[in-house]
Structure formats: structure tokens, C-alpha cells
Amino acid sequence: MNSNPKVQALLFADDLVLWSADGDICTIQESLNTALLTWSNNEMIVNTSKTVFTLSTIPKAIQLFYGDYQLQRPPTLELFWIQG
């Protein structure tokens, strides 16, 4: 169902994960919003009150929407990298 080559999708039971990687945060935002619009136009039912997103990058301002609903971003998730 995902026709956007910049966005990958994983669907398992009632869980959906979308992800995208690009050096430009604006491209990521546009790609993900386009994918979300495609999913919403195909009448996928989403519980928006439980839907959140996160970024695994330095903090950036980004807005994602499912239909008319702006998805929420939870407090910053700290990622720890270990190199050996």
C-alpha cells in the first residue's frame, strides 16, 4: 500500500510502523506526511489518541499529520550509542 519509495512500512496485526531516512528533515517530513495521507485515504482506522512519533536524530522541528489530526511527539527519547 506504500507507494512512496522514501518511506518504509511494517504492518503487524494492528500495529503500523513507518520510517524514512534522508539528510534533509524537510524531505523526511514531506515523505512521511504523504505516506500518512495515503494510509488515511485508504480508510485505515487509526486510534490517533494512541499514535505518536519519534525521531532518532538531533532535535528538529517536524509536524506529522494523519488526516486532519496532528500526531503528537512524546518527550525526547534519549538514545545511547556504544562503540567498541
Short mmCIF file of C-alpha atoms in Angstrom, two decimals:
data_model
loop_
_atom_site.label_atom_id
_atom_site.label_comp_id
_atom_site.label_asym_id
_atom_site.label_seq_id
_atom_site.Cartn_x
_atom_site.Cartn_y
_atom_site.Cartn_z
CA MET A 1 0.00 0.00 0.00
CA ASN A 2 3.00 2.30 0.37
CA SER A 3 3.82 3.87 -2.98
CA ASN A 4 6.44 6.27 -1.62
CA PRO A 5 9.94 4.82 -2.12
CA LYS A 6 11.40 7.11 0.57
CA VAL A 7 9.16 5.61 3.25
CA GLN A 8 9.30 2.06 4.52
CA ALA A 9 6.30 0.44 6.23
CA LEU A 10 5.95 -2.51 8.57
CA LEU A 11 2.48 -3.76 9.44
CA PHE A 12 1.96 -6.47 12.05
CA ALA A 13 -1.51 -7.31 13.39
CA ASP A 14 -2.88 -3.90 14.34
CA ASP A 15 0.48 -2.09 14.56
CA LEU A 16 1.97 0.07 11.81
CA VAL A 17 5.48 1.49 11.77
CA LEU A 18 6.57 3.98 9.11
CA TRP A 19 10.13 5.19 8.78
CA SER A 20 12.20 7.27 6.47
CA ALA A 21 15.86 8.27 6.25
CA ASP A 22 17.22 11.31 4.47
CA GLY A 23 19.76 14.02 5.16
CA ASP A 24 17.08 16.71 4.91
CA ILE A 25 14.46 16.85 7.68
CA CYS A 26 12.01 18.66 5.36
CA THR A 27 12.18 15.75 2.91
CA ILE A 28 11.51 13.30 5.74
CA GLN A 29 8.52 15.33 6.94
CA GLU A 30 7.08 15.60 3.42
CA SER A 31 7.63 11.90 2.68
CA LEU A 32 6.04 10.73 5.93
CA ASN A 33 3.08 13.11 5.62
CA THR A 34 2.48 11.88 2.06
CA ALA A 35 2.57 8.26 3.25
CA LEU A 36 0.22 9.07 6.15
CA LEU A 37 -2.18 10.78 3.75
CA THR A 38 -2.16 7.69 1.52
CA TRP A 39 -2.93 5.44 4.50
CA SER A 40 -5.75 7.74 5.70
CA ASN A 41 -7.24 8.00 2.19
CA ASN A 42 -7.38 4.20 2.07
CA GLU A 43 -9.60 4.29 5.16
CA MET A 44 -7.15 2.72 7.57
CA ILE A 45 -8.64 3.24 11.03
CA VAL A 46 -6.11 4.72 13.43
CA ASN A 47 -6.56 5.48 17.10
CA THR A 48 -4.94 8.92 16.97
CA SER A 49 -5.08 9.30 20.75
CA LYS A 50 -2.50 6.49 21.00
CA THR A 51 -0.47 7.40 17.91
CA VAL A 52 2.85 9.15 18.43
CA PHE A 53 6.11 9.59 16.57
CA THR A 54 9.75 9.96 17.43
CA LEU A 55 12.92 10.96 15.65
CA SER A 56 16.27 9.27 16.09
CA THR A 57 18.33 12.33 15.25
CA ILE A 58 19.33 15.58 16.84
CA PRO A 59 16.21 17.53 17.90
CA LYS A 60 14.40 19.02 14.91
CA ALA A 61 11.03 20.68 14.48
CA ILE A 62 8.74 18.40 12.50
CA GLN A 63 4.96 18.06 12.18
CA LEU A 64 3.22 14.87 11.06
CA PHE A 65 -0.48 14.55 10.31
CA TYR A 66 -2.92 11.66 9.96
CA GLY A 67 -5.83 13.23 8.11
CA ASP A 68 -6.58 16.45 9.97
CA TYR A 69 -5.03 15.21 13.23
CA GLN A 70 -1.53 16.37 14.14
CA LEU A 71 0.38 13.43 15.59
CA GLN A 72 1.96 14.04 18.97
CA ARG A 73 5.63 13.71 19.74
CA PRO A 74 6.34 12.32 23.22
CA PRO A 75 9.09 13.83 25.39
CA THR A 76 12.55 13.37 23.96
CA LEU A 77 13.78 9.81 23.89
CA GLU A 78 17.43 9.60 24.81
CA LEU A 79 19.40 7.22 22.62
CA PHE A 80 22.71 5.87 23.81
CA TRP A 81 25.28 4.62 21.35
CA ILE A 82 28.03 2.28 22.41
CA GLN A 83 31.08 1.84 20.23
CA GLY A 84 33.58 -0.86 20.95
#
